[in-house]
JSON list of C-alpha atoms in Angstrom, two decimals:
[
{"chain": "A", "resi": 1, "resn": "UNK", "atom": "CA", "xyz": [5.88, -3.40, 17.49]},
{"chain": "A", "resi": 2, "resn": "UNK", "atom": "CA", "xyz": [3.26, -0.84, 17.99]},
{"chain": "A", "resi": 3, "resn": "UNK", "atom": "CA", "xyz": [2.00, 0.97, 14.66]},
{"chain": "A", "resi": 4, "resn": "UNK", "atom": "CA", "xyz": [4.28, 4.31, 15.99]},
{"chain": "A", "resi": 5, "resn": "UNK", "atom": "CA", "xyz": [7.52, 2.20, 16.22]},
{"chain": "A", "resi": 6, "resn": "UNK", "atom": "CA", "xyz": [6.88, 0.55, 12.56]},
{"chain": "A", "resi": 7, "resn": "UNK", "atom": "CA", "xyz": [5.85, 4.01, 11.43]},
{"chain": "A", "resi": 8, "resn": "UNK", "atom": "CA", "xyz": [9.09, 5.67, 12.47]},
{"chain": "A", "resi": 9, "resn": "UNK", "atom": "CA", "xyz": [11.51, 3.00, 11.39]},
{"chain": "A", "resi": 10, "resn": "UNK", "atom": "CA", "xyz": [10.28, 3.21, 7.85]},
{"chain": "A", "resi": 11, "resn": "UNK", "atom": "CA", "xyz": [10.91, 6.92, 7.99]},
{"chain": "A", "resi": 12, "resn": "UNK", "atom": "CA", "xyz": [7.87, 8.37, 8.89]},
{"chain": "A", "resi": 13, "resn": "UNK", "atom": "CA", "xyz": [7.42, 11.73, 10.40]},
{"chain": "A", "resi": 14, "resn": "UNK", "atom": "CA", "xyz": [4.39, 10.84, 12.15]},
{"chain": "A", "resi": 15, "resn": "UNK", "atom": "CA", "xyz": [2.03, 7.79, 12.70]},
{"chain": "A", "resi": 16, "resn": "UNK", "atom": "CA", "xyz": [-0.68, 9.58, 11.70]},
{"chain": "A", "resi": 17, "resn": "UNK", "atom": "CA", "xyz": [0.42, 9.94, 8.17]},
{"chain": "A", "resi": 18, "resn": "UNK", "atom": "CA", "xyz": [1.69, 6.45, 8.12]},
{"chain": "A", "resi": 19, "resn": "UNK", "atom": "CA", "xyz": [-1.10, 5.35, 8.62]},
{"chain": "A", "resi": 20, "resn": "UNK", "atom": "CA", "xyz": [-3.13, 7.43, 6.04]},
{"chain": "A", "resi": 21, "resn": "UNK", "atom": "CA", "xyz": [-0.66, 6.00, 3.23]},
{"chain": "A", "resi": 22, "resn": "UNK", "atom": "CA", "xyz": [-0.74, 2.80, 4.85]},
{"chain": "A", "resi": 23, "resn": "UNK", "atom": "CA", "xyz": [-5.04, 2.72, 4.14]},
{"chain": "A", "resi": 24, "resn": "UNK", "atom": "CA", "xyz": [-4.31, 4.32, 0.78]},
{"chain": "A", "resi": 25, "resn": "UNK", "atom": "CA", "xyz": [-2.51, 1.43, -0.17]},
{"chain": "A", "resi": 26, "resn": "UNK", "atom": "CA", "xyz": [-3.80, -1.08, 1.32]},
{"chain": "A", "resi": 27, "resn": "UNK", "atom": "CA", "xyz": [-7.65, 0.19, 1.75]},
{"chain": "A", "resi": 28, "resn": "UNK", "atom": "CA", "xyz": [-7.68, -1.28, 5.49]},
{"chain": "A", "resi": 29, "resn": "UNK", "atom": "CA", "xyz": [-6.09, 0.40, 8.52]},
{"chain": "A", "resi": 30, "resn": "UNK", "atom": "CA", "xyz": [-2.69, -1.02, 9.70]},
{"chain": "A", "resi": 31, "resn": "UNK", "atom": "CA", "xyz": [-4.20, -2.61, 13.12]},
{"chain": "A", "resi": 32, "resn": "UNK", "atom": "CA", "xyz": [-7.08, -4.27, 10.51]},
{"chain": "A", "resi": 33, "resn": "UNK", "atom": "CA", "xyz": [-4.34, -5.60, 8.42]},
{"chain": "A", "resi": 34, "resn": "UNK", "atom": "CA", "xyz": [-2.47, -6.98, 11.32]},
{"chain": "A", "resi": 35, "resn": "UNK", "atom": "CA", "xyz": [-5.60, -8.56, 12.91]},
{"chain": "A", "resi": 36, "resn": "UNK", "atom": "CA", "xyz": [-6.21, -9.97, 9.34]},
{"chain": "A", "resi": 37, "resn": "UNK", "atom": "CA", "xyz": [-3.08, -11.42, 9.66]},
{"chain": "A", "resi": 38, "resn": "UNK", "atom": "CA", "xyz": [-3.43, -13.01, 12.90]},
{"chain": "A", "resi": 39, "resn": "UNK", "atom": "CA", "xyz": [-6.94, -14.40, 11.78]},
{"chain": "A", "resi": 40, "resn": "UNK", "atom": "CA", "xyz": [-5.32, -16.20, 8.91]},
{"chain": "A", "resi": 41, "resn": "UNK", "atom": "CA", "xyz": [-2.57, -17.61, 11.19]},
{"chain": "A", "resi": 42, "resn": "UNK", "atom": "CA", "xyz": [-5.04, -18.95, 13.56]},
{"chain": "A", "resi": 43, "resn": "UNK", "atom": "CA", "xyz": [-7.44, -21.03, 10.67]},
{"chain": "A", "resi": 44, "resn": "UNK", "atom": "CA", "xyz": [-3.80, -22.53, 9.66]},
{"chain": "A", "resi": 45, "resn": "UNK", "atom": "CA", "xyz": [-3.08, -23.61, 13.52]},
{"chain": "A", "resi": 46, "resn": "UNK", "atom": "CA", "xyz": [-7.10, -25.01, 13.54]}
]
């Protein structure tokens, strides 16, 4: 799902301010978490 989609099923107005809490939270953008994500998946596969 694109960061927009996510944004508005958790009941977000916009995914601009999603993603502001999302960084305050997590102190990485939403796309850098994912990617994290995806990095970690891929040294488990290698």
């Amino acid at each position: 799902l694109s960061i927009a989609e996510i944004a508005e099923r958790v009941g977000y107005q916009t995914a601009k301010y999603f993603v502001k809490v999302f960084r305050a939270l997590e102190a990485v953008s939403p796309s850098q978490f994912r990617q994290g994500i995806m990095d970690s998946k891929e040294d488990r596969i290698q």
